Structure formats: C-alpha cells, structure tokens
Coordinates of C-alpha atoms and ligand atoms in Angstrom, one line a residue:
M1 CA -10.9 13.9 13.5
H2 CA -11.7 10.3 14.5
K3 CA -10.2 7.5 12.5
D4 CA -13.5 6.3 11.2
T5 CA -14.1 9.7 9.8
V6 CA -10.6 9.9 8.3
V7 CA -11.1 6.7 6.3
V8 CA -14.1 8.4 4.6
A9 CA -12.9 12.0 4.4
G10 CA -9.2 11.7 3.7
G11 CA -7.6 11.7 0.2
R12 CA -10.4 13.6 -1.4
P13 CA -10.0 16.2 -4.2
E14 CA -10.1 19.9 -3.2
H15 CA -13.4 21.1 -1.8
V16 CA -14.3 23.4 -4.7
H17 CA -17.5 23.7 -6.8
D18 CA -17.9 21.0 -9.4
A19 CA -14.8 19.1 -8.2
P20 CA -15.3 15.3 -8.4
V21 CA -16.0 13.7 -5.0
N22 CA -13.5 11.0 -5.6
P23 CA -10.0 11.2 -6.8
P24 CA -9.7 10.1 -10.5
V25 CA -7.5 7.2 -11.6
V26 CA -4.7 9.3 -13.2
L27 CA -3.2 7.4 -16.2
T28 CA -0.1 9.2 -17.3
S29 CA 3.6 8.3 -17.5
T30 CA 4.8 11.9 -17.4
Y31 CA 3.9 15.5 -16.3
R32 CA 4.3 18.8 -18.1
G33 CA 7.2 21.0 -16.9
T34 CA 10.0 23.2 -18.1
G35 CA 13.2 24.4 -16.5
A36 CA 15.1 22.8 -13.6
V37 CA 13.2 20.0 -11.9
T38 CA 12.6 20.7 -8.2
A39 CA 11.7 18.4 -5.3
E40 CA 8.1 19.6 -5.5
D41 CA 7.7 18.6 -9.2
R42 CA 6.0 15.4 -10.1
S43 CA 8.1 15.3 -13.2
Y44 CA 7.7 11.6 -14.2
A45 CA 5.3 8.9 -13.0
R46 CA 7.8 6.7 -11.4
L47 CA 8.3 9.4 -8.8
T48 CA 4.6 9.9 -7.9
N49 CA 1.0 9.7 -9.1
P50 CA -2.0 11.7 -7.9
T51 CA -4.0 8.6 -7.3
W52 CA -1.3 7.1 -5.1
E53 CA -1.0 10.4 -3.3
A54 CA -4.7 10.2 -2.3
F55 CA -4.1 6.7 -0.8
E56 CA -0.8 7.8 0.8
D57 CA -2.5 10.8 2.4
V58 CA -5.2 8.8 4.1
L59 CA -2.9 6.1 5.3
A60 CA -0.5 8.6 6.8
R61 CA -3.3 10.2 8.7
L62 CA -4.5 6.8 10.0
E63 CA -1.0 6.0 11.3
N64 CA -0.4 9.5 12.8
A65 CA 2.6 10.1 10.5
P66 CA 4.1 13.5 9.9
C67 CA 4.5 12.9 6.1
P68 CA 2.7 11.0 3.4
A69 CA 3.0 7.2 3.2
L70 CA 4.7 5.5 0.3
S71 CA 2.8 3.0 -1.8
Y72 CA 4.4 -0.1 -3.4
A73 CA 3.4 -2.7 -5.9
S74 CA 2.7 -5.3 -3.2
G75 CA 3.2 -5.8 0.5
M76 CA 6.4 -7.7 -0.3
A77 CA 7.8 -4.8 -2.4
A78 CA 7.3 -2.6 0.7
V79 CA 8.9 -5.3 2.9
A80 CA 11.9 -5.5 0.5
A81 CA 12.3 -1.8 0.5
A82 CA 12.2 -1.7 4.3
L83 CA 14.8 -4.5 4.6
T84 CA 17.3 -2.5 2.6
L85 CA 17.6 -0.3 5.7
V86 CA 19.7 -3.1 7.2
P87 CA 23.3 -2.1 6.3
V88 CA 25.5 -4.5 4.3
G89 CA 27.2 -6.7 6.9
G90 CA 24.6 -5.6 9.5
T91 CA 22.2 -7.6 11.6
L92 CA 18.4 -7.9 11.4
V93 CA 16.4 -9.2 14.4
L94 CA 13.3 -11.0 13.1
P95 CA 10.4 -12.8 14.9
R96 CA 10.5 -16.5 14.3
H97 CA 6.8 -16.4 13.5
S98 CA 6.8 -13.7 10.8
Y99 CA 5.1 -13.4 7.5
Q100 CA 6.5 -16.2 5.3
G101 CA 7.6 -13.9 2.6
S102 CA 9.5 -11.6 4.9
M103 CA 11.3 -14.5 6.5
Q104 CA 12.2 -16.1 3.2
L105 CA 13.5 -12.8 1.8
A106 CA 15.6 -12.1 4.9
R107 CA 17.0 -15.6 4.7
R108 CA 17.9 -15.3 1.1
W109 CA 19.8 -12.0 1.7
Q110 CA 21.5 -13.7 4.6
E111 CA 22.6 -16.6 2.3
R112 CA 24.0 -14.0 -0.2
G113 CA 26.1 -12.5 2.7
I114 CA 24.2 -9.2 2.6
F115 CA 23.3 -9.2 6.3
S116 CA 22.8 -11.7 9.1
V117 CA 19.5 -12.6 10.7
R118 CA 18.7 -13.4 14.4
T119 CA 15.3 -14.9 14.9
V120 CA 13.5 -14.4 18.2
D121 CA 10.3 -15.2 20.1
V122 CA 9.0 -11.6 19.9
A123 CA 6.6 -12.3 22.8
D124 CA 9.7 -12.9 25.0
T125 CA 10.7 -9.3 25.7
R126 CA 13.9 -10.1 27.6
A127 CA 15.2 -12.4 24.9
T128 CA 14.3 -10.0 22.1
L129 CA 16.0 -7.1 23.9
A130 CA 19.1 -9.3 24.5
A131 CA 19.2 -10.0 20.7
L132 CA 19.4 -6.3 19.9
D133 CA 23.0 -6.0 21.1
G134 CA 25.0 -5.0 18.0
A135 CA 21.9 -5.3 15.8
D136 CA 20.8 -2.7 13.2
V137 CA 17.1 -3.3 12.6
L138 CA 14.4 -4.8 14.8
W139 CA 11.5 -6.2 12.8
I140 CA 8.2 -6.7 14.7
E141 CA 4.9 -8.3 13.9
S142 CA 2.2 -8.1 16.6
P143 CA 0.0 -10.1 16.5
T144 CA 2.3 -12.5 14.8
N145 CA 1.4 -14.7 11.9
P146 CA 0.0 -17.3 12.4
M147 CA 0.5 -17.8 16.1
L148 CA -1.2 -14.5 17.2
E149 CA 1.5 -13.8 19.8
I150 CA 1.6 -10.2 21.1
A151 CA 4.9 -8.3 21.4
D152 CA 5.3 -5.7 24.2
L153 CA 5.6 -2.9 21.7
P154 CA 6.3 0.0 24.0
A155 CA 9.1 -1.9 25.8
L156 CA 10.7 -3.3 22.6
L157 CA 10.5 0.0 20.7
A158 CA 12.0 2.0 23.6
G159 CA 14.7 -0.6 24.2
A160 CA 15.6 -0.5 20.5
R161 CA 15.8 3.3 20.5
E162 CA 18.1 3.2 23.5
R163 CA 20.4 0.9 21.6
G164 CA 20.3 2.8 18.4
V165 CA 18.4 0.0 16.6
L166 CA 16.0 1.1 13.8
T167 CA 12.5 -0.4 14.3
C168 CA 10.0 -1.5 11.7
V169 CA 6.5 -2.8 12.6
D170 CA 4.4 -4.8 10.1
N171 CA 1.0 -3.5 11.1
T172 CA -1.0 -5.6 8.5
F173 CA -2.8 -7.8 11.0
A174 CA -3.8 -5.0 13.4
T175 CA -4.6 -2.3 10.9
P176 CA -4.0 1.4 11.8
L177 CA -7.4 1.5 13.5
L178 CA -6.3 -0.9 16.2
Q179 CA -2.6 -0.1 16.6
Q180 CA -0.5 2.9 15.8
P181 CA 3.2 1.8 16.1
L182 CA 4.6 5.3 15.3
D183 CA 2.9 6.6 18.4
L184 CA 4.5 3.8 20.4
G185 CA 8.0 4.8 19.1
A186 CA 8.5 2.8 15.8
D187 CA 10.6 4.3 13.0
L188 CA 8.7 2.6 10.2
V189 CA 5.4 0.8 9.6
V190 CA 4.8 -1.7 6.9
H191 CA 1.5 -2.7 5.4
S192 CA 0.3 -5.3 3.0
A193 CA -2.7 -3.1 1.8
T194 CA -3.7 -6.3 0.0
K195 CA -5.3 -7.4 3.3
Y196 CA -7.6 -5.2 5.4
L197 CA -6.9 -1.8 3.8
A198 CA -8.1 -2.8 0.4
G199 CA -10.3 -5.5 2.0
H200 CA -11.9 -7.3 -1.0
S201 CA -9.2 -9.8 -2.0
D202 CA -9.1 -8.2 -5.5
V203 CA -5.8 -6.3 -5.5
L204 CA -2.1 -6.4 -4.3
L205 CA -0.6 -3.3 -2.8
G206 CA 1.9 -2.4 -0.1
A207 CA 2.9 0.7 1.8
L208 CA 5.5 2.1 4.2
V209 CA 4.8 4.8 6.7
C210 CA 7.7 6.8 8.1
A211 CA 8.2 8.5 11.5
T212 CA 10.4 11.2 9.9
A213 CA 10.4 13.1 6.6
G214 CA 14.1 12.3 6.3
L215 CA 13.5 8.6 6.3
R216 CA 10.6 9.0 3.8
E217 CA 12.9 11.0 1.5
R218 CA 15.5 8.3 1.5
L219 CA 12.9 5.5 0.9
H220 CA 11.1 7.6 -1.8
A221 CA 14.4 8.1 -3.7
Q222 CA 15.0 4.4 -3.5
R223 CA 11.5 3.5 -4.7
T224 CA 11.9 5.8 -7.7
L225 CA 15.1 4.0 -8.7
E226 CA 14.0 0.4 -8.0
G227 CA 10.6 1.0 -9.6
A228 CA 8.5 -1.2 -7.3
I229 CA 5.5 1.1 -7.8
P230 CA 1.8 0.3 -7.9
G231 CA -0.5 0.9 -10.9
P232 CA -2.9 3.9 -10.4
F233 CA -5.9 1.6 -10.5
E234 CA -4.6 -0.6 -7.8
A235 CA -4.0 2.4 -5.6
W236 CA -7.6 3.6 -6.4
L237 CA -9.0 0.2 -5.5
A238 CA -7.2 0.2 -2.2
L239 CA -8.4 3.7 -1.4
R240 CA -11.9 2.7 -2.2
G241 CA -11.5 -0.2 0.2
V242 CA -10.2 2.1 2.9
R243 CA -13.5 4.0 2.8
T244 CA -15.2 1.0 4.6
L245 CA -12.2 -0.1 6.7
A246 CA -13.8 1.0 10.0
V247 CA -17.1 -0.8 9.4
R248 CA -15.4 -3.9 8.1
V249 CA -12.9 -4.1 10.9
E250 CA -15.6 -3.6 13.5
R251 CA -17.9 -6.2 12.0
S252 CA -15.3 -8.9 11.4
M253 CA -13.7 -8.4 14.8
A254 CA -17.1 -8.9 16.5
G255 CA -17.5 -12.2 14.5
A256 CA -14.0 -13.3 15.4
A257 CA -14.5 -12.7 19.1
E258 CA -17.8 -14.6 19.1
L259 CA -16.3 -17.5 17.1
A260 CA -13.3 -17.7 19.4
R261 CA -15.5 -18.0 22.4
R262 CA -17.6 -20.8 20.8
L263 CA -14.6 -22.6 19.4
E264 CA -13.0 -22.7 22.8
Q265 CA -16.1 -24.6 24.1
H266 CA -16.2 -27.2 21.3
P267 CA -15.0 -30.7 22.4
A268 CA -13.0 -31.2 19.1
V269 CA -10.9 -28.1 19.8
M270 CA -7.7 -28.4 21.7
Q271 CA -6.6 -24.7 21.6
V272 CA -7.8 -21.4 20.3
R273 CA -5.2 -18.6 19.8
Y274 CA -6.9 -15.2 19.8
P275 CA -5.6 -12.2 21.9
G276 CA -9.2 -11.2 22.6
L277 CA -9.8 -14.3 24.8
P278 CA -9.2 -13.6 28.5
G279 CA -7.1 -16.8 28.9
D280 CA -4.9 -16.0 25.9
P281 CA -1.2 -15.5 26.8
G282 CA -1.2 -12.1 24.9
H283 CA -4.5 -10.9 26.2
E284 CA -3.3 -8.3 28.8
R285 CA -0.6 -6.8 26.5
A286 CA -3.0 -6.6 23.6
A287 CA -5.7 -5.0 25.8
A288 CA -3.1 -2.4 26.9
Q289 CA -1.6 -1.5 23.5
M290 CA -4.3 -2.2 20.9
T291 CA -7.0 0.5 20.6
G292 CA -10.5 -0.8 20.4
G293 CA -10.2 -4.5 19.7
F294 CA -8.1 -7.6 18.9
G295 CA -8.4 -8.0 15.2
S296 CA -10.2 -10.7 13.2
V297 CA -7.6 -13.4 12.7
L298 CA -7.5 -16.4 15.0
S299 CA -5.9 -19.8 15.0
V300 CA -7.4 -23.1 16.1
V301 CA -5.7 -26.4 16.9
P302 CA -8.3 -29.2 16.6
R303 CA -8.0 -32.6 18.3
A304 CA -7.2 -34.3 15.0
D305 CA -4.3 -34.9 12.7
A306 CA -3.4 -32.8 9.7
A307 CA -5.2 -35.1 7.2
A308 CA -8.4 -34.9 9.2
V309 CA -8.1 -31.2 9.5
E310 CA -7.6 -30.9 5.7
D311 CA -10.7 -33.0 5.2
L312 CA -12.7 -30.6 7.5
V313 CA -11.5 -27.6 5.4
S314 CA -12.4 -29.2 2.1
H315 CA -16.0 -29.8 3.3
L316 CA -16.8 -26.2 4.4
G317 CA -19.3 -24.3 2.4
V318 CA -19.4 -20.7 3.8
W319 CA -15.6 -20.5 4.5
T320 CA -13.3 -20.2 1.6
P321 CA -10.2 -22.5 1.7
A322 CA -7.5 -20.1 0.7
T323 CA -4.4 -18.3 2.0
S324 CA -4.5 -14.5 2.7
L325 CA -6.6 -12.6 5.1
G326 CA -8.4 -9.3 5.7
G327 CA -11.1 -9.5 3.0
V328 CA -14.9 -9.4 3.3
E329 CA -15.0 -13.2 2.9
S330 CA -13.9 -15.5 5.6
L331 CA -10.8 -17.6 4.7
I332 CA -9.5 -20.7 6.4
E333 CA -6.2 -22.5 5.9
R334 CA -4.0 -25.1 7.5
R335 CA -0.8 -23.1 7.6
R336 CA 1.6 -26.1 7.5
R337 CA 0.3 -26.9 4.0
H338 CA 3.0 -24.4 3.0
H339 CA 6.2 -26.4 3.4
D340 CA 8.2 -23.4 4.4
E341 CA 6.0 -22.7 7.5
P342 CA 8.1 -23.0 10.7
R343 CA 8.0 -26.4 12.5
S344 CA 7.0 -24.5 15.7
V345 CA 3.6 -24.0 14.1
P346 CA 1.4 -27.1 14.9
E347 CA 0.9 -29.3 11.8
N348 CA -2.8 -29.4 12.4
M349 CA -3.4 -25.7 13.2
L350 CA -5.9 -23.7 11.2
R351 CA -5.7 -20.0 10.6
L352 CA -9.0 -18.3 10.2
S353 CA -9.5 -14.8 8.8
V354 CA -13.1 -13.8 9.8
G355 CA -14.9 -11.8 7.2
I356 CA -18.2 -9.9 7.4
E357 CA -20.7 -12.7 6.8
N358 CA -23.4 -13.5 9.4
V359 CA -21.6 -15.1 12.3
E360 CA -24.3 -17.8 12.7
D361 CA -23.6 -19.1 9.2
L362 CA -19.9 -19.0 9.8
W363 CA -20.4 -20.9 13.1
E364 CA -22.8 -23.5 11.6
D365 CA -20.3 -24.3 8.9
L366 CA -17.4 -24.7 11.3
R367 CA -19.5 -26.5 14.0
A368 CA -20.7 -29.2 11.5
G369 CA -17.0 -29.8 10.5
L370 CA -15.8 -30.0 14.1
D371 CA -18.8 -32.3 15.1
A372 CA -17.7 -34.6 12.3
L373 CA -14.2 -34.6 13.7
A374 CA -15.4 -35.3 17.2
D375 CA -17.4 -38.3 15.9
R376 CA -14.5 -39.9 14.1
Ligands
PLP1 C1 0.4 -10.6 3.1 C2 1.3 -10.1 4.0 C3 2.5 -9.5 3.5 C4 2.9 -9.5 2.0 O1 2.0 -8.7 1.3 P1 1.6 -8.9 -0.2 O2 0.7 -7.8 -0.5 O3 1.0 -10.3 -0.4 O4 2.9 -8.8 -1.0 C5 3.4 -9.0 4.5 N1 3.1 -9.0 5.8 C6 2.0 -9.6 6.3 C7 1.8 -9.6 7.7 C8 1.1 -10.1 5.4 O5 0.0 -10.7 5.9

C-alpha cells in the first residue's frame, strides 16, 4: 500500500458491519480482567489505550517498523525517553544544530554527571564518524533545525552500527513520507507529532518508532513506569491530522520550493537555506536519501540586522509570527530571539514553516516586507 493510502486507511476499527469508521476516543483508566495478567492484557490505562493504539499502528506502518509505535505526552517526552538509552557514564553524540529542547535536556543530564555529550556538525560525515569512537548513542536530525543541513544518513547509520553505537533519528522535519530512517539502518525514530503529523497547531504529542520488538518492549515498560503518556483525545487529534498528512505535505512543500526560488532572487536576501535548491550544500544528499521532496521548512538570512528583521516579522499579515512548524498555517520566526539558540545560527536569520495557504498571498506578504528592508 502507498503511504498516502496508509495515512487514510491505517488505524481503523475492524471492517465489520455497523462498526464505526473512526476509532472512538476511549476514556477509561482501567480494563476488565481476572486471573494472572499477561503481556497481551491491556490491564491498566497507563500501559496502553485503544485510541493511542490506532495512532501507533498508522505511524509504525508509515515508518516501515516491525512493531507498533509508542506515543508520548509530547515530542520532548519521547526525546527524554530515547535519551535514557544512553547508559550512565556513557557518551551521546549530538548535532550542534539540534532541536533546542533536546540539546538543553542532554546538557542538563551532562551537568548532573549522568552522561557526557559530544556535539558535532552532522553534515560533516568524517567528523561525526570520528566522534563515535567510544560513544553509546548517535542522535541525528536531518534536515537540522534551523540550519537545514543534511546528514549522510546511510553512511552515518552504517558507521554507527559497525561501532556498536545505537542510533536515533529525529524525523520530525522530514515526516515519514519523505524519509524512512529505519530503512536506512536507524535503531529508533523520534517524532514531535505536534508538528506535521497532527498538523493543525492544536495539540502536543510525541512518538518513538523502534526497529526491533525488543527495543520497543524495553521502552514500553519504561513509559508505563515513568507515565509520560498522552491523553486519548490528543492521540485522536493527531490521528485525525495524519489522515491529511500526504496532501498537507505535498501542498506545503510545493509552496516552500516556490518561495525558496523567489526569495533567492530578492535583493534584500543574502542567503536561503533549503535543501530543495540546486545550489544548497545539502541538495545532492537530500535528493538521494529523501523520498519525493525536501520538506517545507526553510531559513532565510536577510541583508539587515536583527532589529530590522524583527520589524519585518511584526508587520506581516498572512504569516503568523510564532515558534513551531508543520501546521496548516505558515509560521515565521527569528530563531535567535530564543537566547539559548546556538551562536552559530546567524542573529538575523528567519526560519519559515510554510503552510497550505495560497503561495501568492504568502509571497506578497514577504515580498512587501523585504522590499521595505531593501529601501531602508
Ligand atoms: C518540536 C520538536 C520537538 C519537541 O516536540 P514537542 O512536541 O514540542 O515536545 C523535538 N524535535 C523536533 C525536531 C521538534 O521540531
């Protein structure tokens, strides 16, 4: 089955007469049962919930996983669960341009002496492989946030496997439609379902997808004990979002590609970072390892200082000035307004998450702002 059919057909109730077409939101804290509890029993709602199971089934099929995904209360709950795979006293290799929350959490655990962190430029394959000596877990984002660098996933995942290093790919930016890390050799995939999967900026949810049932079992037992579980309605909203994932991704990606081309030509723009542009440093890698497109996040460095760029953002009408990404509405943000953003991210750089609005309206809004910058 094609992925754009799976998003619609997966996670449905049994095909029997009079069954509801959609899975219900199952609100219960416990399940009926007598006798010894077996691994197949639902038992208690911290272990599992039928509404999560529907979401977990679709996501696993999208990522070509051999076992259901695990849903979490947020993307960060999933990240935190994955980071516990770094043994105490072990070493985590982390891209220097990773999701803020992941970097901060890793740093805190390093400060507490739990494990040590090596940061790498994940686009530099040789340096990243060299950093794997004696390491325990390699964390990868590709494209990276917010620089949109592309990691050589097949080379890094194979190199990590040879060295016995566990690999975890945060696939939030690419979505399982454009990139399937398990097929490329990853042990674990992380999602902030808050972004593209749910897709409407109305819910927080996270997920892990495992390459083996053994790893899933271990993480499931841990999720049950730590309790970072989603509410059934949140899982239902995310599943409802997944139904339109393919059309949203296709539409927003076309808009992003068009805007990247036009932005590149604008005199007030110094640089556009988007792997879909032929001149982008990550273009060839992305073309080889991403399936069917380059995503709908891009970053733009205008020829103006941070204050002028903030002024541009505050005058936009169609774009929403906000953090986050992957929703139907286009969001724009100067990333360095977060004081924890790495200094290697230009102070005046804007990250754009292209939504599904008409691309001409998105362009007119941006163009007017950039024209005003050029006139200053
Ligand atoms: C947003 C995000 C997260 C964290 O997810 P939340 O749902 O906000 O907790 C992790 N990784 C990436 C790449 C993200 O964009």
